[in-house]
Coordinates of C-alpha atoms in Angstrom, one line a residue:
Chain A
N14 CA -7.3 55.6 -36.4
T15 CA -10.3 57.9 -36.4
K16 CA -11.0 57.3 -32.7
I17 CA -8.3 59.9 -31.7
T18 CA -8.5 63.0 -33.8
Q19 CA -5.8 65.7 -33.8
S20 CA -5.9 69.1 -35.4
P21 CA -4.3 70.6 -37.2
R22 CA -2.3 67.9 -39.1
Y23 CA 0.4 70.4 -40.2
L24 CA 1.4 73.6 -38.6
I25 CA 4.1 76.1 -39.8
L26 CA 4.9 78.8 -37.3
G27 CA 7.2 81.7 -36.9
R28 CA 7.4 83.0 -33.3
A29 CA 3.7 82.8 -32.8
N30 CA 1.3 81.3 -30.4
K31 CA -0.8 78.3 -31.4
S32 CA -2.8 75.5 -29.8
L33 CA -2.9 71.9 -30.8
E34 CA -6.2 70.0 -30.2
C35 CA -7.0 66.4 -29.5
E36 CA -10.2 64.5 -28.9
Q37 CA -10.6 60.8 -28.1
H38 CA -13.8 58.8 -28.7
L39 CA -12.7 55.7 -26.7
G40 CA -14.0 56.6 -23.3
H41 CA -10.5 56.4 -21.9
N42 CA -9.5 58.1 -18.6
A43 CA -5.9 59.0 -19.4
M44 CA -4.6 61.2 -22.2
Y45 CA -1.0 62.0 -23.1
W46 CA 1.1 64.4 -25.2
Y47 CA 4.1 62.9 -26.8
K48 CA 6.8 64.7 -28.9
Q49 CA 8.6 62.8 -31.6
S50 CA 11.5 64.5 -33.3
A51 CA 12.9 63.3 -36.6
E52 CA 14.3 59.7 -36.4
K53 CA 13.7 59.6 -32.7
P54 CA 11.3 57.7 -30.4
P55 CA 8.2 59.3 -28.9
E56 CA 9.0 61.2 -25.6
L57 CA 6.3 61.8 -23.0
M58 CA 5.5 65.4 -22.3
F59 CA 2.3 65.4 -20.3
L60 CA -0.2 63.0 -18.9
Y61 CA -3.7 63.7 -17.7
N62 CA -5.8 61.2 -15.8
L63 CA -9.5 62.1 -15.4
K64 CA -8.7 65.7 -16.2
Q65 CA -6.0 65.9 -13.5
L66 CA -2.4 66.6 -14.5
I67 CA -0.6 63.8 -12.7
R68 CA 2.8 63.7 -14.5
N69 CA 4.6 66.6 -16.0
E70 CA 7.9 65.7 -17.6
T71 CA 10.6 68.3 -17.9
V72 CA 9.5 70.4 -20.9
P73 CA 10.0 74.1 -21.7
S74 CA 7.5 76.4 -20.0
R75 CA 6.3 77.7 -23.3
F76 CA 4.3 74.4 -23.6
I77 CA 1.1 74.5 -21.5
P78 CA -1.3 71.6 -21.5
E79 CA -5.0 71.9 -20.9
C80 CA -7.7 69.3 -20.4
P81 CA -11.2 70.9 -20.6
D82 CA -12.9 67.5 -20.2
S83 CA -11.8 63.9 -20.0
S84 CA -12.1 63.4 -23.8
K85 CA -10.3 66.6 -24.9
L86 CA -6.7 67.7 -24.7
L87 CA -5.0 70.9 -25.8
L88 CA -1.4 71.9 -26.0
H89 CA -0.8 75.7 -26.1
I90 CA 2.6 76.7 -27.5
S91 CA 4.0 80.2 -27.2
A92 CA 7.1 81.7 -28.8
V93 CA 8.1 78.5 -30.5
D94 CA 11.8 77.6 -30.9
P95 CA 13.3 75.8 -33.9
E96 CA 14.0 72.9 -31.6
D97 CA 10.3 72.5 -31.2
S98 CA 10.0 71.2 -34.8
A99 CA 8.6 67.7 -34.4
V100 CA 5.5 65.7 -34.6
Y101 CA 3.3 66.0 -31.5
F102 CA 1.1 62.9 -30.8
C103 CA -1.9 62.7 -28.6
A104 CA -2.5 59.3 -27.0
S105 CA -4.9 57.8 -24.6
S106 CA -5.2 54.7 -22.5
P107 CA -8.1 53.2 -20.4
G108 CA -6.3 54.2 -17.1
T109 CA -2.9 55.0 -15.8
G110 CA -1.8 51.6 -14.7
W111 CA 1.2 52.4 -16.9
N112 CA 1.1 48.8 -18.1
E113 CA -1.6 49.6 -20.5
R114 CA -1.9 49.9 -24.3
L115 CA -1.5 53.4 -25.6
F116 CA -3.7 54.5 -28.5
F117 CA -2.0 57.2 -30.6
G118 CA -3.6 59.8 -32.9
H119 CA -2.1 60.7 -36.3
G120 CA -0.1 63.6 -34.9
T121 CA 0.4 67.2 -35.7
K122 CA 3.6 68.0 -37.6
L123 CA 5.0 71.3 -36.3
S124 CA 7.6 73.1 -38.5
V125 CA 9.2 76.2 -37.0
L126 CA 10.5 78.7 -39.4
Chain B
Q12 CA 20.0 57.9 -19.7
Q13 CA 18.9 55.3 -22.3
Q14 CA 16.9 52.7 -20.4
V15 CA 15.7 50.8 -23.4
R16 CA 18.0 49.9 -26.2
Q17 CA 17.2 48.5 -29.6
S18 CA 19.3 46.9 -32.3
P19 CA 19.9 47.0 -35.1
Q20 CA 19.0 50.5 -36.0
S21 CA 17.9 49.4 -39.4
L22 CA 17.3 46.0 -40.9
T23 CA 16.6 44.8 -44.5
V24 CA 15.3 41.3 -45.2
W25 CA 13.8 39.6 -48.3
E26 CA 10.2 38.7 -48.5
G27 CA 9.6 35.4 -46.8
E28 CA 12.6 35.6 -44.4
T29 CA 12.4 36.0 -40.7
A30 CA 13.3 39.4 -39.3
I31 CA 14.7 39.5 -35.7
L32 CA 14.6 42.8 -33.8
N33 CA 16.4 43.0 -30.5
C34 CA 15.7 45.0 -27.3
S35 CA 17.4 45.2 -23.9
Y36 CA 16.6 47.2 -20.8
E37 CA 18.3 48.2 -17.6
D38 CA 15.6 48.6 -15.0
S39 CA 14.8 45.3 -13.4
T40 CA 11.4 46.6 -12.2
F41 CA 10.1 46.9 -15.8
N42 CA 7.4 44.3 -16.2
Y43 CA 5.4 45.2 -19.3
F44 CA 7.0 45.3 -22.8
P45 CA 4.9 46.4 -25.7
W46 CA 6.1 46.6 -29.3
Y47 CA 4.7 49.4 -31.4
Q48 CA 4.7 49.5 -35.2
Q49 CA 4.9 52.9 -36.9
F50 CA 4.4 53.6 -40.6
P51 CA 5.5 56.9 -42.0
G52 CA 3.1 59.7 -41.4
E53 CA 1.1 57.8 -38.8
G54 CA 1.2 57.4 -35.0
P55 CA 2.6 54.3 -33.4
A56 CA 0.2 51.3 -33.0
L57 CA 0.5 48.4 -30.6
L58 CA 1.6 45.3 -32.4
I59 CA 2.2 42.8 -29.6
S60 CA 3.1 42.9 -25.9
I61 CA 4.5 40.6 -23.2
R62 CA 4.5 40.7 -19.4
S63 CA 7.5 39.6 -17.4
V64 CA 5.8 36.6 -16.1
S65 CA 6.0 35.0 -19.6
D66 CA 8.9 34.1 -21.7
K67 CA 7.1 33.9 -25.0
K68 CA 4.1 35.6 -26.7
E69 CA 2.9 34.6 -30.1
D70 CA 0.4 36.4 -32.4
G71 CA 0.3 35.1 -35.9
R72 CA 3.6 35.8 -37.6
F73 CA 4.9 37.9 -34.7
T74 CA 6.6 36.3 -31.6
I75 CA 8.3 37.9 -28.6
F76 CA 10.9 36.0 -26.8
F77 CA 11.7 37.3 -23.4
N78 CA 14.7 36.6 -21.2
K79 CA 14.2 38.1 -17.8
R80 CA 17.6 37.1 -16.3
E81 CA 19.5 38.8 -19.2
K82 CA 17.0 41.7 -19.5
K83 CA 16.6 41.0 -23.2
L84 CA 13.8 40.4 -25.5
S85 CA 13.4 40.0 -29.2
L86 CA 10.6 40.3 -31.8
H87 CA 10.6 37.7 -34.5
I88 CA 8.6 38.3 -37.7
T89 CA 8.3 35.2 -39.7
D90 CA 7.4 35.1 -43.4
S91 CA 8.2 38.8 -43.6
Q92 CA 6.0 40.8 -46.1
P93 CA 6.7 44.1 -47.8
G94 CA 3.7 45.5 -45.8
D95 CA 5.7 44.9 -42.6
S96 CA 8.1 47.6 -43.6
A97 CA 7.9 50.1 -40.8
T98 CA 9.7 51.3 -37.7
Y99 CA 9.3 49.1 -34.6
F100 CA 9.6 50.5 -31.2
C101 CA 10.3 48.4 -28.1
A102 CA 8.9 50.0 -24.9
A103 CA 9.1 49.1 -21.2
S104 CA 7.2 50.1 -18.2
N105 CA 6.5 49.2 -14.6
N106 CA 3.7 50.0 -12.2
N107 CA 5.1 53.4 -11.4
N108 CA 6.4 54.9 -14.6
A109 CA 5.1 55.6 -18.1
P110 CA 6.5 53.5 -20.9
R111 CA 10.0 54.3 -22.1
F112 CA 10.5 53.8 -25.8
G113 CA 13.7 52.5 -27.4
A114 CA 15.2 54.3 -30.4
G115 CA 13.4 52.0 -32.8
T116 CA 14.4 49.6 -35.6
K117 CA 13.6 50.6 -39.2
L118 CA 12.6 47.4 -41.1
S119 CA 12.6 47.1 -44.8
V120 CA 11.2 44.0 -46.5
K121 CA 12.2 43.7 -50.1
P122 CA 10.0 41.8 -52.5

């Protein structure tokens, strides 16, 4: 799936700050960040609809989302914790009717030393 | 609180057999049920979905059977192929909440 691109693909961190990036080329209005830990299902972290944060699940404050425009999504991480090791997926959907298909990117695999 | 449950956790079938993956849910307001297929190293991708007004949805070798009264659904994969080996997530949503994913079923199809 090259219509949702994420960077970087792999990230190895100590207690550093880093940002994950996502861009979608589908013209969708909604973008999401999901966290998938090993052998677990994806869990919703944040949702943006037309650049507005409309749903913020309970995640640690060291994760800060940003949506500079409707096609881009960032996830800023500060002082990562070992429990943050996971794959972070960006996803998008045409709108936020909830009952819509989600399109996922390939993910960024974060490994915390 | 696990709102969407899947079974079995893992399943192995021979090529050509029918694989049956089960899903159940608790919230009676859920009305949209997508199944996502995920290969290692990739993001989930929508395979097939059903809305609660239907009791069956078919797409090639993939069929969803839905029982609203019992809050259960199942994904049947007929003539299973080695390329179907993946993890399958059942998800559920309603008009007010984002999709909730089940824990997934890891399917292996042996040639």
